[in-house]
Amino acid sequence: MSNALWAMLFGLIGTVLFHLGKGMQKRGIGFIRVVGNRAARRSLKGSFTPQEIRTGSIYITGIIINNSLILWILLANIYAPPSNFSSVFGIGIIALVIYARFLLEETITGINYFGMTLIVFGTVMLGVESIRRVELSIADANLTALWIIIAAYLIFSIISVGVMLKVSRPYLIGISFGLFTGGTASLDPVLKGVAQNYGGISGIVPSTMEGWGIFFLSFIFASASFIGTQWGFMKNSPASIQVPVASSVYVCFPIMIQGIALPGFKITPFTIAGLLSVVGGIFFLTGRSIFSNEKRGREAIQ
């Protein structure tokens, strides 16, 4: 099996577990409410009911498998550039919607099924092109170009958030926070890939001090994405806008970065068609399903 396929396989496992973990957290969110209520009454010492224990177990399991994403990022980055990992991200959203349908008893509409089809079709297109590419390593990336791209993105997205917060229109706030959180989340696998391959030596962990510095920076971006997500929701950002925008940026941004900073990585019309299919599928899939209202969206993401 080619390196690209290995990276995409790890990406597929990672995104499915990541999104199923979100669903399990939503399903078990009642346990947190129980603990919160008991803490408010200062009665945490009392025993929990079997139902509360079951709900708590689901919630904790969801957190564990949700955060296993870092392992699959590290494994995928050994084999191929980060875009191979992020290109299959949309498949995990399908897993979450199916989980919501059968275990959370939420509705899946015809338009959602259409979105699933678009995501699968676009992912296959990106996968086929990845296999056809000459094998590349993120170690060959132009780091100067990479830092310029990251700096430009941060300046643009932060200014966008600031402006939209002043405009105070929920739709625009959702777009700006989606751009910020999706971009910072996608920089996590990109920077981990650079760190793991820094100096031309590939490994599960960095082998140089510079690599460890970049590795640490990747966690800062991941944390910024999490904090930004919660902040957006606190500012009344509609989850039905913020989540699809963030997911779309997560898929697209690493490919755009590699197209500019990684010599030999070309963005072709085939790449663009695959990206458009995935992005369109994400919007059709999330528009009227588990993110159909703000309350549900908040629970699914937290």
mmCIF file of C-alpha atoms in Angstrom:
data_model
loop_
_atom_site.group_PDB
_atom_site.id
_atom_site.type_symbol
_atom_site.label_atom_id
_atom_site.label_comp_id
_atom_site.label_asym_id
_atom_site.label_seq_id
_atom_site.Cartn_x
_atom_site.Cartn_y
_atom_site.Cartn_z
ATOM 1 C CA MET A 1 0.000 0.000 0.000
ATOM 2 C CA SER A 2 1.354 3.465 -0.905
ATOM 3 C CA ASN A 3 2.401 6.002 1.714
ATOM 4 C CA ALA A 4 -0.495 8.257 0.702
ATOM 5 C CA LEU A 5 -2.985 5.463 1.357
ATOM 6 C CA TRP A 6 -1.465 4.737 4.761
ATOM 7 C CA ALA A 7 -1.755 8.409 5.709
ATOM 8 C CA MET A 8 -5.358 8.549 4.517
ATOM 9 C CA LEU A 9 -6.187 5.329 6.389
ATOM 10 C CA PHE A 10 -4.886 6.814 9.639
ATOM 11 C CA GLY A 11 -6.763 10.018 8.812
ATOM 12 C CA LEU A 12 -9.963 8.038 8.265
ATOM 13 C CA ILE A 13 -9.621 6.230 11.592
ATOM 14 C CA GLY A 14 -8.797 9.494 13.333
ATOM 15 C CA THR A 15 -11.688 11.524 11.952
ATOM 16 C CA VAL A 16 -14.255 8.766 12.592
ATOM 17 C CA LEU A 17 -13.130 8.361 16.219
ATOM 18 C CA PHE A 18 -12.908 12.146 16.661
ATOM 19 C CA HIS A 19 -16.478 12.727 15.498
ATOM 20 C CA LEU A 20 -17.929 9.672 17.237
ATOM 21 C CA GLY A 21 -16.324 11.030 20.405
ATOM 22 C CA LYS A 22 -18.245 14.270 19.859
ATOM 23 C CA GLY A 23 -21.472 12.305 19.541
ATOM 24 C CA MET A 24 -20.742 10.331 22.706
ATOM 25 C CA GLN A 25 -20.011 13.549 24.582
ATOM 26 C CA LYS A 26 -23.359 14.918 23.495
ATOM 27 C CA ARG A 27 -25.098 11.694 24.485
ATOM 28 C CA GLY A 28 -23.464 11.729 27.919
ATOM 29 C CA ILE A 29 -23.636 15.465 28.562
ATOM 30 C CA GLY A 30 -26.331 14.811 31.175
ATOM 31 C CA PHE A 31 -23.649 13.409 33.484
ATOM 32 C CA ILE A 32 -21.901 16.782 33.559
ATOM 33 C CA ARG A 33 -25.185 18.450 34.465
ATOM 34 C CA VAL A 34 -25.662 15.944 37.312
ATOM 35 C CA VAL A 35 -22.153 16.602 38.625
ATOM 36 C CA GLY A 36 -22.682 20.353 38.276
ATOM 37 C CA ASN A 37 -25.954 20.227 40.182
ATOM 38 C CA ARG A 38 -24.384 18.132 42.933
ATOM 39 C CA ALA A 39 -21.419 20.474 43.157
ATOM 40 C CA ALA A 40 -23.811 23.419 43.508
ATOM 41 C CA ARG A 41 -25.511 21.566 46.367
ATOM 42 C CA ARG A 42 -22.150 20.380 47.753
ATOM 43 C CA SER A 43 -23.327 16.774 47.694
ATOM 44 C CA LEU A 44 -20.726 15.077 45.491
ATOM 45 C CA LYS A 45 -20.077 12.363 48.095
ATOM 46 C CA GLY A 46 -23.376 10.582 47.438
ATOM 47 C CA SER A 47 -23.428 7.481 45.193
ATOM 48 C CA PHE A 48 -24.455 7.805 41.550
ATOM 49 C CA THR A 49 -27.342 5.833 40.101
ATOM 50 C CA PRO A 50 -26.630 3.081 37.523
ATOM 51 C CA GLN A 51 -28.046 5.337 34.805
ATOM 52 C CA GLU A 52 -25.785 8.213 35.857
ATOM 53 C CA ILE A 53 -22.762 5.901 35.883
ATOM 54 C CA ARG A 54 -23.650 4.641 32.405
ATOM 55 C CA THR A 55 -24.072 8.183 31.109
ATOM 56 C CA GLY A 56 -20.809 9.235 32.707
ATOM 57 C CA SER A 57 -18.984 6.277 31.168
ATOM 58 C CA ILE A 58 -20.258 7.239 27.707
ATOM 59 C CA TYR A 59 -19.139 10.836 28.222
ATOM 60 C CA ILE A 60 -15.654 9.911 29.459
ATOM 61 C CA THR A 61 -15.204 7.365 26.658
ATOM 62 C CA GLY A 62 -16.195 10.062 24.197
ATOM 63 C CA ILE A 63 -13.531 12.406 25.566
ATOM 64 C CA ILE A 64 -10.868 9.683 25.346
ATOM 65 C CA ILE A 65 -11.531 8.648 21.748
ATOM 66 C CA ASN A 66 -12.114 12.271 20.723
ATOM 67 C CA ASN A 67 -8.642 13.188 21.943
ATOM 68 C CA SER A 68 -7.034 10.148 20.331
ATOM 69 C CA LEU A 69 -6.853 12.281 17.174
ATOM 70 C CA ILE A 70 -3.309 13.330 18.052
ATOM 71 C CA LEU A 71 -2.096 9.714 17.732
ATOM 72 C CA TRP A 72 -3.540 9.327 14.232
ATOM 73 C CA ILE A 73 -2.061 12.684 13.176
ATOM 74 C CA LEU A 74 1.387 11.574 14.325
ATOM 75 C CA LEU A 75 1.118 8.224 12.539
ATOM 76 C CA ALA A 76 -0.196 9.742 9.304
ATOM 77 C CA ASN A 77 2.543 12.377 9.189
ATOM 78 C CA ILE A 78 5.228 9.685 9.074
ATOM 79 C CA TYR A 79 3.951 8.543 5.671
ATOM 80 C CA ALA A 80 2.777 11.621 3.780
ATOM 81 C CA PRO A 81 2.192 15.402 4.002
ATOM 82 C CA PRO A 82 -0.650 16.588 6.309
ATOM 83 C CA SER A 83 -3.077 17.233 3.440
ATOM 84 C CA ASN A 84 -3.522 13.478 3.054
ATOM 85 C CA PHE A 85 -4.733 13.292 6.644
ATOM 86 C CA SER A 86 -7.011 16.321 6.495
ATOM 87 C CA SER A 87 -8.529 15.411 3.107
ATOM 88 C CA VAL A 88 -10.671 12.649 4.670
ATOM 89 C CA PHE A 89 -11.925 14.807 7.554
ATOM 90 C CA GLY A 90 -15.417 15.077 6.073
ATOM 91 C CA ILE A 91 -15.990 11.320 6.361
ATOM 92 C CA GLY A 92 -15.981 11.658 10.131
ATOM 93 C CA ILE A 93 -18.873 14.122 9.964
ATOM 94 C CA ILE A 94 -20.880 11.413 8.173
ATOM 95 C CA ALA A 95 -20.124 9.029 11.050
ATOM 96 C CA LEU A 96 -21.318 11.654 13.539
ATOM 97 C CA VAL A 97 -24.566 12.245 11.656
ATOM 98 C CA ILE A 98 -25.287 8.487 11.485
ATOM 99 C CA TYR A 99 -24.535 8.206 15.211
ATOM 100 C CA ALA A 100 -26.919 11.100 15.866
ATOM 101 C CA ARG A 101 -29.622 9.445 13.757
ATOM 102 C CA PHE A 102 -29.615 6.054 15.489
ATOM 103 C CA LEU A 103 -28.425 6.803 19.031
ATOM 104 C CA LEU A 104 -29.486 10.414 19.540
ATOM 105 C CA GLU A 105 -32.694 9.966 17.507
ATOM 106 C CA GLU A 106 -32.107 13.035 15.356
ATOM 107 C CA THR A 107 -33.468 13.462 11.858
ATOM 108 C CA ILE A 108 -31.477 12.948 8.660
ATOM 109 C CA THR A 109 -33.073 14.565 5.632
ATOM 110 C CA GLY A 110 -32.665 13.902 1.931
ATOM 111 C CA ILE A 111 -30.381 16.919 1.627
ATOM 112 C CA ASN A 112 -28.137 15.417 4.307
ATOM 113 C CA TYR A 113 -27.806 12.193 2.319
ATOM 114 C CA PHE A 114 -26.903 14.292 -0.712
ATOM 115 C CA GLY A 115 -24.207 15.970 1.380
ATOM 116 C CA MET A 116 -22.822 12.563 2.395
ATOM 117 C CA THR A 117 -22.592 11.574 -1.260
ATOM 118 C CA LEU A 118 -20.722 14.751 -2.151
ATOM 119 C CA ILE A 119 -18.255 14.255 0.706
ATOM 120 C CA VAL A 120 -17.511 10.658 -0.292
ATOM 121 C CA PHE A 121 -17.157 11.638 -3.955
ATOM 122 C CA GLY A 122 -14.842 14.562 -3.165
ATOM 123 C CA THR A 123 -12.764 12.510 -0.728
ATOM 124 C CA VAL A 124 -12.288 9.780 -3.341
ATOM 125 C CA MET A 125 -11.175 12.420 -5.871
ATOM 126 C CA LEU A 126 -8.614 13.852 -3.440
ATOM 127 C CA GLY A 127 -7.476 10.355 -2.521
ATOM 128 C CA VAL A 128 -6.966 9.285 -6.124
ATOM 129 C CA GLU A 129 -4.946 12.400 -6.817
ATOM 130 C CA SER A 130 -2.840 11.850 -3.676
ATOM 131 C CA ILE A 131 -1.960 8.355 -4.863
ATOM 132 C CA ARG A 132 -1.022 9.680 -8.301
ATOM 133 C CA ARG A 133 1.287 12.365 -6.917
ATOM 134 C CA VAL A 134 5.028 11.915 -6.676
ATOM 135 C CA GLU A 135 5.734 10.998 -3.033
ATOM 136 C CA LEU A 136 6.653 14.154 -1.139
ATOM 137 C CA SER A 137 7.767 14.964 2.387
ATOM 138 C CA ILE A 138 6.713 17.964 4.410
ATOM 139 C CA ALA A 139 10.395 18.142 5.418
ATOM 140 C CA ASP A 140 10.990 19.765 2.024
ATOM 141 C CA ALA A 141 8.564 22.619 2.733
ATOM 142 C CA ASN A 142 9.840 26.170 2.464
ATOM 143 C CA LEU A 143 9.591 27.195 6.119
ATOM 144 C CA THR A 144 9.902 30.907 5.329
ATOM 145 C CA ALA A 145 6.856 30.669 3.055
ATOM 146 C CA LEU A 146 5.058 28.585 5.683
ATOM 147 C CA TRP A 147 5.566 31.185 8.423
ATOM 148 C CA ILE A 148 4.477 33.991 6.090
ATOM 149 C CA ILE A 149 1.273 32.081 5.239
ATOM 150 C CA ILE A 150 0.549 31.419 8.910
ATOM 151 C CA ALA A 151 1.216 35.045 9.882
ATOM 152 C CA ALA A 152 -0.978 36.376 7.061
ATOM 153 C CA TYR A 153 -3.757 33.963 7.988
ATOM 154 C CA LEU A 154 -3.617 34.924 11.679
ATOM 155 C CA ILE A 155 -3.701 38.639 10.910
ATOM 156 C CA PHE A 156 -6.610 38.236 8.500
ATOM 157 C CA SER A 157 -8.681 35.903 10.697
ATOM 158 C CA ILE A 158 -8.147 37.864 13.922
ATOM 159 C CA ILE A 159 -9.058 41.166 12.223
ATOM 160 C CA SER A 160 -12.086 39.425 10.698
ATOM 161 C CA VAL A 161 -13.260 38.234 14.118
ATOM 162 C CA GLY A 162 -12.754 41.694 15.616
ATOM 163 C CA VAL A 163 -14.664 43.441 12.832
ATOM 164 C CA MET A 164 -17.555 40.964 12.844
ATOM 165 C CA LEU A 165 -17.917 41.192 16.615
ATOM 166 C CA LYS A 166 -18.359 44.960 16.225
ATOM 167 C CA VAL A 167 -20.884 44.441 13.412
ATOM 168 C CA SER A 168 -22.652 42.052 15.799
ATOM 169 C CA ARG A 169 -24.483 39.982 13.175
ATOM 170 C CA PRO A 170 -24.572 36.286 14.213
ATOM 171 C CA TYR A 171 -24.214 34.992 10.641
ATOM 172 C CA LEU A 172 -21.043 37.020 10.023
ATOM 173 C CA ILE A 173 -19.691 36.189 13.483
ATOM 174 C CA GLY A 174 -20.163 32.500 12.652
ATOM 175 C CA ILE A 175 -18.209 32.842 9.405
ATOM 176 C CA SER A 176 -15.326 34.737 11.039
ATOM 177 C CA PHE A 177 -15.005 32.326 13.964
ATOM 178 C CA GLY A 178 -15.254 29.377 11.561
ATOM 179 C CA LEU A 179 -12.360 30.780 9.534
ATOM 180 C CA PHE A 180 -10.298 31.242 12.690
ATOM 181 C CA THR A 181 -11.046 27.941 14.413
ATOM 182 C CA GLY A 182 -10.871 25.831 11.257
ATOM 183 C CA GLY A 183 -7.534 27.355 10.292
ATOM 184 C CA THR A 184 -5.927 26.999 13.712
ATOM 185 C CA ALA A 185 -7.190 23.413 13.970
ATOM 186 C CA SER A 186 -5.757 22.537 10.547
ATOM 187 C CA LEU A 187 -2.364 23.989 11.515
ATOM 188 C CA ASP A 188 -2.132 21.325 14.221
ATOM 189 C CA PRO A 189 -1.398 18.429 11.788
ATOM 190 C CA VAL A 190 0.626 20.712 9.498
ATOM 191 C CA LEU A 191 2.997 21.838 12.251
ATOM 192 C CA LYS A 192 3.189 18.380 13.778
ATOM 193 C CA GLY A 193 4.176 17.085 10.345
ATOM 194 C CA VAL A 194 6.906 19.724 10.014
ATOM 195 C CA ALA A 195 8.129 18.967 13.551
ATOM 196 C CA GLN A 196 8.213 15.199 13.016
ATOM 197 C CA ASN A 197 10.182 15.556 9.788
ATOM 198 C CA TYR A 198 12.371 18.515 10.732
ATOM 199 C CA GLY A 199 15.929 18.036 9.543
ATOM 200 C CA GLY A 200 14.909 15.337 7.085
ATOM 201 C CA ILE A 201 14.517 12.641 9.749
ATOM 202 C CA SER A 202 10.989 11.219 9.981
ATOM 203 C CA GLY A 203 9.694 9.822 13.269
ATOM 204 C CA ILE A 204 6.701 9.535 15.549
ATOM 205 C CA VAL A 205 8.175 12.396 17.625
ATOM 206 C CA PRO A 206 10.594 15.192 16.667
ATOM 207 C CA SER A 207 14.311 14.407 16.623
ATOM 208 C CA THR A 208 15.642 17.978 16.972
ATOM 209 C CA MET A 209 15.216 20.846 19.401
ATOM 210 C CA GLU A 210 13.777 23.005 16.616
ATOM 211 C CA GLY A 211 11.321 20.234 15.846
ATOM 212 C CA TRP A 212 10.180 20.071 19.457
ATOM 213 C CA GLY A 213 9.599 23.829 19.432
ATOM 214 C CA ILE A 214 7.343 23.551 16.382
ATOM 215 C CA PHE A 215 5.681 20.499 17.934
ATOM 216 C CA PHE A 216 4.813 22.536 21.033
ATOM 217 C CA LEU A 217 3.505 25.345 18.833
ATOM 218 C CA SER A 218 1.075 22.910 17.179
ATOM 219 C CA PHE A 219 -0.608 22.333 20.547
ATOM 220 C CA ILE A 220 -0.982 26.087 21.010
ATOM 221 C CA PHE A 221 -2.881 26.307 17.724
ATOM 222 C CA ALA A 222 -5.065 23.320 18.683
ATOM 223 C CA SER A 223 -5.879 25.011 22.005
ATOM 224 C CA ALA A 224 -6.625 28.292 20.212
ATOM 225 C CA SER A 225 -9.122 26.451 18.016
ATOM 226 C CA PHE A 226 -10.899 24.960 21.032
ATOM 227 C CA ILE A 227 -11.033 28.279 22.891
ATOM 228 C CA GLY A 228 -12.160 30.104 19.749
ATOM 229 C CA THR A 229 -14.974 27.598 19.225
ATOM 230 C CA GLN A 230 -16.344 28.160 22.713
ATOM 231 C CA TRP A 231 -15.888 31.933 22.434
ATOM 232 C CA GLY A 232 -17.791 32.000 19.150
ATOM 233 C CA PHE A 233 -20.736 30.168 20.681
ATOM 234 C CA MET A 234 -20.697 32.535 23.657
ATOM 235 C CA LYS A 235 -21.003 35.410 21.162
ATOM 236 C CA ASN A 236 -24.122 33.810 19.634
ATOM 237 C CA SER A 237 -22.337 32.405 16.598
ATOM 238 C CA PRO A 238 -24.773 29.939 14.935
ATOM 239 C CA ALA A 239 -23.264 26.446 15.071
ATOM 240 C CA SER A 240 -24.923 25.726 11.726
ATOM 241 C CA ILE A 241 -22.611 28.362 10.211
ATOM 242 C CA GLN A 242 -19.468 28.172 12.325
ATOM 243 C CA VAL A 243 -19.058 24.372 12.257
ATOM 244 C CA PRO A 244 -19.323 23.852 8.464
ATOM 245 C CA VAL A 245 -17.032 26.817 7.771
ATOM 246 C CA ALA A 246 -14.453 25.481 10.242
ATOM 247 C CA SER A 247 -14.672 21.955 8.809
ATOM 248 C CA SER A 248 -14.262 23.261 5.269
ATOM 249 C CA VAL A 249 -11.193 25.316 6.198
ATOM 250 C CA TYR A 250 -9.742 22.267 7.986
ATOM 251 C CA VAL A 251 -9.878 20.305 4.721
ATOM 252 C CA CYS A 252 -8.762 23.108 2.381
ATOM 253 C CA PHE A 253 -6.098 25.057 4.264
ATOM 254 C CA PRO A 254 -3.388 22.323 4.462
ATOM 255 C CA ILE A 255 -3.730 21.719 0.726
ATOM 256 C CA MET A 256 -3.421 25.446 0.034
ATOM 257 C CA ILE A 257 -0.372 25.683 2.315
ATOM 258 C CA GLN A 258 1.346 22.778 0.593
ATOM 259 C CA GLY A 259 0.483 24.175 -2.818
ATOM 260 C CA ILE A 260 2.467 27.314 -1.930
ATOM 261 C CA ALA A 261 5.174 26.113 0.476
ATOM 262 C CA LEU A 262 5.914 22.515 -0.604
ATOM 263 C CA PRO A 263 7.907 22.237 -3.855
ATOM 264 C CA GLY A 264 6.398 19.697 -6.246
ATOM 265 C CA PHE A 265 2.915 19.839 -4.707
ATOM 266 C CA LYS A 266 0.585 21.193 -7.374
ATOM 267 C CA ILE A 267 -3.053 22.195 -6.987
ATOM 268 C CA THR A 268 -4.781 20.965 -10.139
ATOM 269 C CA PRO A 269 -8.349 21.353 -11.433
ATOM 270 C CA PHE A 270 -8.892 17.823 -10.064
ATOM 271 C CA THR A 271 -7.821 19.039 -6.610
ATOM 272 C CA ILE A 272 -10.157 22.024 -6.795
ATOM 273 C CA ALA A 273 -13.079 19.847 -7.909
ATOM 274 C CA GLY A 274 -12.480 17.458 -5.007
ATOM 275 C CA LEU A 275 -12.282 20.309 -2.505
ATOM 276 C CA LEU A 276 -15.467 21.927 -3.811
ATOM 277 C CA SER A 277 -17.282 18.602 -3.577
ATOM 278 C CA VAL A 278 -16.168 18.044 0.031
ATOM 279 C CA VAL A 279 -16.939 21.621 1.104
ATOM 280 C CA GLY A 280 -20.353 21.549 -0.567
ATOM 281 C CA GLY A 281 -21.077 18.191 1.042
ATOM 282 C CA ILE A 282 -20.189 19.509 4.501
ATOM 283 C CA PHE A 283 -22.676 22.374 4.146
ATOM 284 C CA PHE A 284 -25.455 20.126 2.819
ATOM 285 C CA LEU A 285 -24.764 17.544 5.506
ATOM 286 C CA THR A 286 -24.702 19.837 8.525
ATOM 287 C CA GLY A 287 -27.279 22.387 7.444
ATOM 288 C CA ARG A 288 -30.363 20.639 8.810
ATOM 289 C CA SER A 289 -29.161 17.736 10.909
ATOM 290 C CA ILE A 290 -27.301 17.603 14.223
ATOM 291 C CA PHE A 291 -26.347 21.266 13.905
ATOM 292 C CA SER A 292 -29.822 22.389 12.933
ATOM 293 C CA ASN A 293 -30.166 24.599 15.951
ATOM 294 C CA GLU A 294 -27.703 26.455 18.104
ATOM 295 C CA LYS A 295 -28.296 24.500 21.287
ATOM 296 C CA ARG A 296 -27.609 21.151 19.650
ATOM 297 C CA GLY A 297 -24.574 22.525 17.868
ATOM 298 C CA ARG A 298 -23.028 23.726 21.083
ATOM 299 C CA GLU A 299 -23.452 20.370 22.765
ATOM 300 C CA ALA A 300 -22.040 18.483 19.783
ATOM 301 C CA ILE A 301 -18.858 20.515 19.666
ATOM 302 C CA GLN A 302 -18.060 20.998 23.334
#
